[in-house]
Amino acid sequence: MKQAILTIFTRTPLHVGAGSSVGAIDQPVIRERHTRFPVIPGSSIKGVLADAWLDELIRNDKGQLIRPDADNTKEVSWLFGAEDANAAKAGALLVGEARLLAFPVRSARAGFAWVTSPVAVNRAIRDGLLVGIEELTDDLGDDGARFSVETLGIRNEVVLEDQPLKHQGDLTAELADAFKKVPGFANNISRLVLVSDGTLGYLAATACEIATHVKIDDETGTATGKFLFNQENVPSDTFFYAPVLAAARQGRTCDEAIKALERKLGANSVWQFGADGSTGLGYCTLTLK
């Protein structure tokens, strides 16, 4: 097998829903239970990638294939598997869950900051996204952070949302260099803040966007009073990453599978994940590392 890392950068708010809720939010996003970090399930990512190939096939108005391209159909089967009950096959691409690397939050200075924590960094190290750095220990405390005072500091503190955090040093050179190699971070490292795992969990749980929806009556142009609900969205500018494994399948190599994915990513600059794509949600940039 061969491994690559798929980085996912949200260009617009993202809603990958967890279903209904008994809490204050009617439609929450899916999260890890223990950390409260938002995630994108591997099944969602694999479905979006597979659709990039399937969209090239010719369909009727019911979505049924009417003039399938033989070569493209074979490539879909090779990369993502076939569900035919009589000839089920595993695909060459195995896509993991997308984990949180850096979460954007409002900052009293510089507009916003990207927040990460030791558990997020250590996962990225183990998964192979961040290299040249040893795993971190969570020794900051819930009132401390590492950040650039010059960019984000106010009287030796950084204020994230309504939470002031004391400066406990700048980011280490090793951590900064590792993040600079992540696509999209090279010129934005001064906005990165390292906080405790508890602080990141709190911010990820409370600093997502909440959008209120209501149905408008076509005749009066006013709210009907029905269908009022709120929806939680992961904010734009959030960094996720997902491990992608390639296996030799159907007489073709791991390298061929990775190269096929690279070609497709290069041909599409914007990808849509989750709900409400027709109203601008879930637009993302993907990079294979």
mmCIF file of C-alpha atoms in Angstrom:
data_model
loop_
_atom_site.group_PDB
_atom_site.id
_atom_site.type_symbol
_atom_site.label_atom_id
_atom_site.label_comp_id
_atom_site.label_asym_id
_atom_site.label_seq_id
_atom_site.Cartn_x
_atom_site.Cartn_y
_atom_site.Cartn_z
ATOM 1 C CA MET A 1 0.000 0.000 0.000
ATOM 2 C CA LYS A 2 0.951 3.627 -0.476
ATOM 3 C CA GLN A 3 -0.213 6.533 1.695
ATOM 4 C CA ALA A 4 -0.911 10.163 0.825
ATOM 5 C CA ILE A 5 -2.526 12.985 2.779
ATOM 6 C CA LEU A 6 -5.531 14.875 1.423
ATOM 7 C CA THR A 7 -5.757 18.416 2.836
ATOM 8 C CA ILE A 8 -9.186 20.055 2.860
ATOM 9 C CA PHE A 9 -9.505 23.835 3.234
ATOM 10 C CA THR A 10 -13.046 25.177 3.581
ATOM 11 C CA ARG A 11 -13.631 28.177 1.326
ATOM 12 C CA THR A 12 -17.221 28.615 2.513
ATOM 13 C CA PRO A 13 -19.036 27.402 5.668
ATOM 14 C CA LEU A 14 -19.475 23.635 5.777
ATOM 15 C CA HIS A 15 -22.361 21.548 7.099
ATOM 16 C CA VAL A 16 -21.814 17.811 7.328
ATOM 17 C CA GLY A 17 -24.727 17.034 9.581
ATOM 18 C CA ALA A 18 -25.052 14.667 12.500
ATOM 19 C CA GLY A 19 -28.843 14.473 12.162
ATOM 20 C CA SER A 20 -31.372 15.928 14.559
ATOM 21 C CA SER A 21 -30.515 17.032 18.079
ATOM 22 C CA VAL A 22 -32.275 17.420 21.415
ATOM 23 C CA GLY A 23 -30.106 20.426 22.270
ATOM 24 C CA ALA A 24 -30.387 24.093 21.381
ATOM 25 C CA ILE A 25 -29.068 23.476 17.847
ATOM 26 C CA ASP A 26 -31.551 21.703 15.599
ATOM 27 C CA GLN A 27 -29.019 20.528 13.007
ATOM 28 C CA PRO A 28 -25.515 20.165 14.482
ATOM 29 C CA VAL A 29 -22.405 19.185 12.560
ATOM 30 C CA ILE A 30 -20.851 15.784 13.117
ATOM 31 C CA ARG A 31 -18.116 15.758 15.757
ATOM 32 C CA GLU A 32 -15.784 13.447 17.611
ATOM 33 C CA ARG A 33 -17.495 12.597 20.856
ATOM 34 C CA HIS A 34 -14.431 12.839 23.116
ATOM 35 C CA THR A 35 -12.718 15.964 21.713
ATOM 36 C CA ARG A 36 -15.745 17.810 20.255
ATOM 37 C CA PHE A 37 -13.687 18.539 17.138
ATOM 38 C CA PRO A 38 -15.712 18.640 13.891
ATOM 39 C CA VAL A 39 -14.859 15.917 11.377
ATOM 40 C CA ILE A 40 -15.741 14.906 7.827
ATOM 41 C CA PRO A 41 -16.501 11.159 7.576
ATOM 42 C CA GLY A 42 -14.437 9.172 5.128
ATOM 43 C CA SER A 43 -17.622 7.970 3.437
ATOM 44 C CA SER A 44 -18.537 11.578 2.610
ATOM 45 C CA ILE A 45 -15.107 12.284 1.129
ATOM 46 C CA LYS A 46 -15.082 9.072 -0.887
ATOM 47 C CA GLY A 47 -18.550 9.829 -2.238
ATOM 48 C CA VAL A 48 -17.535 13.315 -3.382
ATOM 49 C CA LEU A 49 -14.398 11.978 -5.070
ATOM 50 C CA ALA A 50 -16.297 9.181 -6.795
ATOM 51 C CA ASP A 51 -18.874 11.668 -8.076
ATOM 52 C CA ALA A 52 -16.097 13.549 -9.860
ATOM 53 C CA TRP A 53 -15.716 10.513 -12.121
ATOM 54 C CA LEU A 54 -19.406 9.657 -12.259
ATOM 55 C CA ASP A 55 -20.356 13.211 -13.277
ATOM 56 C CA GLU A 56 -18.518 12.677 -16.547
ATOM 57 C CA LEU A 57 -20.873 9.855 -17.478
ATOM 58 C CA ILE A 58 -23.971 10.679 -19.490
ATOM 59 C CA ARG A 59 -27.238 10.314 -17.551
ATOM 60 C CA ASN A 60 -30.926 10.876 -18.187
ATOM 61 C CA ASP A 61 -33.151 13.166 -16.113
ATOM 62 C CA LYS A 62 -33.603 10.386 -13.550
ATOM 63 C CA GLY A 63 -29.889 10.043 -12.965
ATOM 64 C CA GLN A 64 -29.650 6.715 -14.772
ATOM 65 C CA LEU A 65 -26.698 5.972 -17.056
ATOM 66 C CA ILE A 66 -27.750 5.971 -20.691
ATOM 67 C CA ARG A 67 -24.413 6.222 -22.503
ATOM 68 C CA PRO A 68 -21.739 5.064 -20.084
ATOM 69 C CA ASP A 69 -18.142 5.685 -21.040
ATOM 70 C CA ALA A 70 -16.544 2.260 -20.791
ATOM 71 C CA ASP A 71 -13.099 3.515 -19.770
ATOM 72 C CA ASN A 72 -14.463 5.915 -17.163
ATOM 73 C CA THR A 73 -16.799 3.280 -15.719
ATOM 74 C CA LYS A 74 -13.883 0.877 -15.341
ATOM 75 C CA GLU A 75 -11.815 3.557 -13.606
ATOM 76 C CA VAL A 76 -14.614 4.253 -11.104
ATOM 77 C CA SER A 77 -14.868 0.530 -10.366
ATOM 78 C CA TRP A 78 -11.094 0.252 -9.997
ATOM 79 C CA LEU A 79 -10.675 3.250 -7.682
ATOM 80 C CA PHE A 80 -13.863 3.097 -5.602
ATOM 81 C CA GLY A 81 -15.125 -0.447 -5.932
ATOM 82 C CA ALA A 82 -18.228 -2.019 -7.428
ATOM 83 C CA GLU A 83 -21.429 -2.714 -5.498
ATOM 84 C CA ASP A 84 -22.809 -5.270 -7.924
ATOM 85 C CA ALA A 85 -24.140 -8.111 -5.790
ATOM 86 C CA ASN A 86 -22.798 -10.650 -8.256
ATOM 87 C CA ALA A 87 -19.384 -9.039 -8.718
ATOM 88 C CA ALA A 88 -18.581 -6.898 -5.695
ATOM 89 C CA LYS A 89 -15.041 -5.510 -5.696
ATOM 90 C CA ALA A 90 -13.008 -3.424 -3.274
ATOM 91 C CA GLY A 91 -11.672 -0.137 -4.611
ATOM 92 C CA ALA A 92 -8.034 0.858 -4.838
ATOM 93 C CA LEU A 93 -8.529 4.052 -2.778
ATOM 94 C CA LEU A 94 -9.176 3.829 0.956
ATOM 95 C CA VAL A 95 -10.196 7.204 2.383
ATOM 96 C CA GLY A 96 -10.001 7.973 6.095
ATOM 97 C CA GLU A 97 -11.907 10.441 8.229
ATOM 98 C CA ALA A 98 -10.882 14.084 7.829
ATOM 99 C CA ARG A 99 -9.530 15.427 11.105
ATOM 100 C CA LEU A 100 -9.194 18.988 12.318
ATOM 101 C CA LEU A 101 -5.758 20.583 12.009
ATOM 102 C CA ALA A 102 -6.475 24.284 12.576
ATOM 103 C CA PHE A 103 -9.715 26.068 13.466
ATOM 104 C CA PRO A 104 -10.350 29.774 12.685
ATOM 105 C CA VAL A 105 -11.645 31.980 15.495
ATOM 106 C CA ARG A 106 -12.133 35.711 15.952
ATOM 107 C CA SER A 107 -9.185 37.564 17.410
ATOM 108 C CA ALA A 108 -9.231 40.999 19.034
ATOM 109 C CA ARG A 109 -6.197 41.787 16.901
ATOM 110 C CA ALA A 110 -5.533 40.860 13.251
ATOM 111 C CA GLY A 111 -9.162 39.865 12.686
ATOM 112 C CA PHE A 112 -8.844 36.140 13.220
ATOM 113 C CA ALA A 113 -6.381 33.435 14.180
ATOM 114 C CA TRP A 114 -5.976 29.756 13.397
ATOM 115 C CA VAL A 115 -6.024 27.668 16.551
ATOM 116 C CA THR A 116 -4.490 24.250 17.029
ATOM 117 C CA SER A 117 -3.513 22.129 20.032
ATOM 118 C CA PRO A 118 -1.114 19.333 21.013
ATOM 119 C CA VAL A 119 -3.623 16.560 20.287
ATOM 120 C CA ALA A 120 -4.340 17.964 16.805
ATOM 121 C CA VAL A 121 -0.626 18.408 16.099
ATOM 122 C CA ASN A 122 0.307 14.962 17.395
ATOM 123 C CA ARG A 123 -2.332 13.291 15.244
ATOM 124 C CA ALA A 124 -1.000 15.117 12.185
ATOM 125 C CA ILE A 125 2.515 13.948 13.049
ATOM 126 C CA ARG A 126 1.403 10.322 13.368
ATOM 127 C CA ASP A 127 -0.590 10.526 10.133
ATOM 128 C CA GLY A 128 2.391 11.942 8.245
ATOM 129 C CA LEU A 129 1.121 15.459 7.505
ATOM 130 C CA LEU A 130 3.540 17.285 9.824
ATOM 131 C CA VAL A 131 7.146 16.114 9.537
ATOM 132 C CA GLY A 132 10.432 17.010 11.193
ATOM 133 C CA ILE A 133 8.911 17.552 14.632
ATOM 134 C CA GLU A 134 8.456 15.504 17.796
ATOM 135 C CA GLU A 135 5.082 15.062 19.479
ATOM 136 C CA LEU A 136 4.003 17.827 21.865
ATOM 137 C CA THR A 137 2.884 17.701 25.484
ATOM 138 C CA ASP A 138 -0.147 19.656 26.682
ATOM 139 C CA ASP A 139 1.557 21.904 29.251
ATOM 140 C CA LEU A 140 -0.015 25.273 28.394
ATOM 141 C CA GLY A 141 -2.959 25.238 30.776
ATOM 142 C CA ASP A 142 -6.384 26.571 29.826
ATOM 143 C CA ASP A 143 -5.286 30.208 30.220
ATOM 144 C CA GLY A 144 -2.074 30.070 28.167
ATOM 145 C CA ALA A 145 -1.052 29.943 24.512
ATOM 146 C CA ARG A 146 1.928 30.165 22.189
ATOM 147 C CA PHE A 147 1.599 32.819 19.490
ATOM 148 C CA SER A 148 3.237 35.789 17.793
ATOM 149 C CA VAL A 149 2.838 38.840 20.029
ATOM 150 C CA GLU A 150 3.772 41.075 17.114
ATOM 151 C CA THR A 151 0.812 39.831 15.046
ATOM 152 C CA LEU A 152 -1.848 38.849 17.582
ATOM 153 C CA GLY A 153 -0.797 40.156 20.992
ATOM 154 C CA ILE A 154 -2.511 42.794 23.125
ATOM 155 C CA ARG A 155 -0.569 43.549 26.314
ATOM 156 C CA ASN A 156 1.062 40.114 26.202
ATOM 157 C CA GLU A 157 -2.249 38.315 25.642
ATOM 158 C CA VAL A 158 -4.241 37.044 22.701
ATOM 159 C CA VAL A 159 -8.023 37.417 22.876
ATOM 160 C CA LEU A 160 -9.830 34.621 21.025
ATOM 161 C CA GLU A 161 -13.589 35.118 20.903
ATOM 162 C CA ASP A 162 -14.168 36.303 24.504
ATOM 163 C CA GLN A 163 -11.266 34.369 26.011
ATOM 164 C CA PRO A 164 -7.951 36.093 26.899
ATOM 165 C CA LEU A 165 -4.931 33.772 26.862
ATOM 166 C CA LYS A 166 -1.538 34.647 28.305
ATOM 167 C CA HIS A 167 1.560 34.554 26.135
ATOM 168 C CA GLN A 168 3.750 31.563 27.012
ATOM 169 C CA GLY A 169 6.262 31.976 24.241
ATOM 170 C CA ASP A 170 6.275 31.987 20.471
ATOM 171 C CA LEU A 171 5.746 28.883 18.377
ATOM 172 C CA THR A 172 8.869 26.769 18.217
ATOM 173 C CA ALA A 173 10.829 26.977 14.982
ATOM 174 C CA GLU A 174 10.224 23.258 14.378
ATOM 175 C CA LEU A 175 6.438 23.631 14.707
ATOM 176 C CA ALA A 176 6.363 26.715 12.495
ATOM 177 C CA ASP A 177 8.463 25.008 9.821
ATOM 178 C CA ALA A 178 6.230 21.925 9.889
ATOM 179 C CA PHE A 179 3.086 24.025 9.378
ATOM 180 C CA LYS A 180 4.700 26.033 6.567
ATOM 181 C CA LYS A 181 4.831 22.813 4.545
ATOM 182 C CA VAL A 182 1.053 22.386 4.803
ATOM 183 C CA PRO A 183 -0.631 23.739 1.644
ATOM 184 C CA GLY A 184 -2.064 27.185 2.391
ATOM 185 C CA PHE A 185 -0.062 27.859 5.548
ATOM 186 C CA ALA A 186 3.257 29.069 4.142
ATOM 187 C CA ASN A 187 2.339 32.771 4.256
ATOM 188 C CA ASN A 188 -0.021 32.628 7.234
ATOM 189 C CA ILE A 189 2.068 31.130 10.008
ATOM 190 C CA SER A 190 1.925 34.364 12.047
ATOM 191 C CA ARG A 191 -1.809 33.758 12.604
ATOM 192 C CA LEU A 192 -1.276 30.323 14.174
ATOM 193 C CA VAL A 193 -1.944 29.929 17.907
ATOM 194 C CA LEU A 194 -1.126 26.815 19.931
ATOM 195 C CA VAL A 195 -3.576 26.359 22.817
ATOM 196 C CA SER A 196 -4.390 23.545 25.227
ATOM 197 C CA ASP A 197 -6.512 20.616 24.086
ATOM 198 C CA GLY A 198 -9.317 21.788 26.362
ATOM 199 C CA THR A 199 -9.292 25.289 24.896
ATOM 200 C CA LEU A 200 -9.415 24.023 21.317
ATOM 201 C CA GLY A 201 -12.261 21.667 22.221
ATOM 202 C CA TYR A 202 -14.176 24.563 23.784
ATOM 203 C CA LEU A 203 -13.626 26.870 20.809
ATOM 204 C CA ALA A 204 -14.475 24.170 18.262
ATOM 205 C CA ALA A 205 -17.711 23.458 20.144
ATOM 206 C CA THR A 206 -18.811 27.078 20.655
ATOM 207 C CA ALA A 207 -17.329 29.117 17.799
ATOM 208 C CA CYS A 208 -19.006 27.455 14.826
ATOM 209 C CA GLU A 209 -21.496 29.515 12.847
ATOM 210 C CA ILE A 210 -25.214 29.204 13.625
ATOM 211 C CA ALA A 211 -27.546 30.000 10.718
ATOM 212 C CA THR A 212 -31.281 30.421 11.302
ATOM 213 C CA HIS A 213 -33.650 29.247 8.562
ATOM 214 C CA VAL A 214 -37.341 30.001 8.095
ATOM 215 C CA LYS A 215 -39.860 29.336 5.330
ATOM 216 C CA ILE A 216 -41.259 32.351 3.462
ATOM 217 C CA ASP A 217 -44.885 32.405 2.316
ATOM 218 C CA ASP A 218 -44.987 32.875 -1.471
ATOM 219 C CA GLU A 219 -48.111 35.051 -1.329
ATOM 220 C CA THR A 220 -47.341 37.381 1.577
ATOM 221 C CA GLY A 221 -43.548 37.404 1.347
ATOM 222 C CA THR A 222 -43.297 36.999 5.116
ATOM 223 C CA ALA A 223 -42.323 34.145 7.415
ATOM 224 C CA THR A 224 -44.968 31.448 7.736
ATOM 225 C CA GLY A 225 -44.176 30.726 11.369
ATOM 226 C CA LYS A 226 -43.381 27.151 10.455
ATOM 227 C CA PHE A 227 -40.183 25.366 9.525
ATOM 228 C CA LEU A 228 -38.063 27.570 11.770
ATOM 229 C CA PHE A 229 -34.786 25.855 12.579
ATOM 230 C CA ASN A 230 -31.135 26.659 13.141
ATOM 231 C CA GLN A 231 -28.168 24.963 11.542
ATOM 232 C CA GLU A 232 -24.580 24.720 12.721
ATOM 233 C CA ASN A 233 -21.823 25.235 10.153
ATOM 234 C CA VAL A 234 -18.065 24.807 10.395
ATOM 235 C CA PRO A 235 -16.627 28.231 9.452
ATOM 236 C CA SER A 236 -14.798 28.964 6.239
ATOM 237 C CA ASP A 237 -10.976 28.860 6.404
ATOM 238 C CA THR A 238 -10.925 25.659 8.478
ATOM 239 C CA PHE A 239 -8.088 23.194 7.811
ATOM 240 C CA PHE A 240 -8.861 19.465 7.731
ATOM 241 C CA TYR A 241 -6.798 16.557 6.467
ATOM 242 C CA ALA A 242 -7.545 12.922 5.690
ATOM 243 C CA PRO A 243 -5.241 9.945 5.109
ATOM 244 C CA VAL A 244 -5.660 8.233 1.756
ATOM 245 C CA LEU A 245 -4.323 4.727 1.188
ATOM 246 C CA ALA A 246 -3.868 3.218 -2.255
ATOM 247 C CA ALA A 247 -3.859 -0.532 -2.803
ATOM 248 C CA ALA A 248 -2.979 -2.606 -5.851
ATOM 249 C CA ARG A 249 -6.277 -3.682 -7.417
ATOM 250 C CA GLN A 250 -7.394 -5.216 -10.692
ATOM 251 C CA GLY A 251 -3.846 -5.593 -11.983
ATOM 252 C CA ARG A 252 -2.929 -1.940 -11.436
ATOM 253 C CA THR A 253 -0.404 -0.512 -8.981
ATOM 254 C CA CYS A 254 -0.714 1.759 -5.944
ATOM 255 C CA ASP A 255 1.151 4.527 -7.765
ATOM 256 C CA GLU A 256 -1.346 4.450 -10.618
ATOM 257 C CA ALA A 257 -4.224 4.981 -8.173
ATOM 258 C CA ILE A 258 -2.512 7.954 -6.503
ATOM 259 C CA LYS A 259 -1.679 9.510 -9.882
ATOM 260 C CA ALA A 260 -5.282 9.107 -11.051
ATOM 261 C CA LEU A 261 -6.459 10.972 -7.955
ATOM 262 C CA GLU A 262 -3.837 13.685 -8.463
ATOM 263 C CA ARG A 263 -5.025 14.232 -12.041
ATOM 264 C CA LYS A 264 -8.628 14.601 -10.940
ATOM 265 C CA LEU A 265 -7.739 17.018 -8.137
ATOM 266 C CA GLY A 266 -5.724 19.090 -10.590
ATOM 267 C CA ALA A 267 -8.669 19.293 -12.983
ATOM 268 C CA ASN A 268 -11.109 20.588 -10.340
ATOM 269 C CA SER A 269 -10.291 23.707 -8.313
ATOM 270 C CA VAL A 270 -13.424 23.649 -6.133
ATOM 271 C CA TRP A 271 -15.090 20.668 -4.464
ATOM 272 C CA GLN A 272 -18.392 20.651 -2.594
ATOM 273 C CA PHE A 273 -18.976 18.686 0.622
ATOM 274 C CA GLY A 274 -22.025 18.327 2.808
ATOM 275 C CA ALA A 275 -25.402 20.022 2.595
ATOM 276 C CA ASP A 276 -26.714 23.141 0.841
ATOM 277 C CA GLY A 277 -24.255 23.248 -2.016
ATOM 278 C CA SER A 278 -26.847 25.127 -4.107
ATOM 279 C CA THR A 279 -26.708 28.013 -1.627
ATOM 280 C CA GLY A 280 -22.933 28.198 -1.419
ATOM 281 C CA LEU A 281 -22.073 25.923 1.504
ATOM 282 C CA GLY A 282 -19.310 23.348 1.569
ATOM 283 C CA TYR A 283 -16.984 24.699 -1.132
ATOM 284 C CA CYS A 284 -13.473 23.422 -0.429
ATOM 285 C CA THR A 285 -9.980 23.321 -1.889
ATOM 286 C CA LEU A 286 -8.300 19.897 -1.937
ATOM 287 C CA THR A 287 -4.596 19.173 -2.182
ATOM 288 C CA LEU A 288 -2.832 15.809 -2.153
ATOM 289 C CA LYS A 289 0.407 15.827 -0.177
#
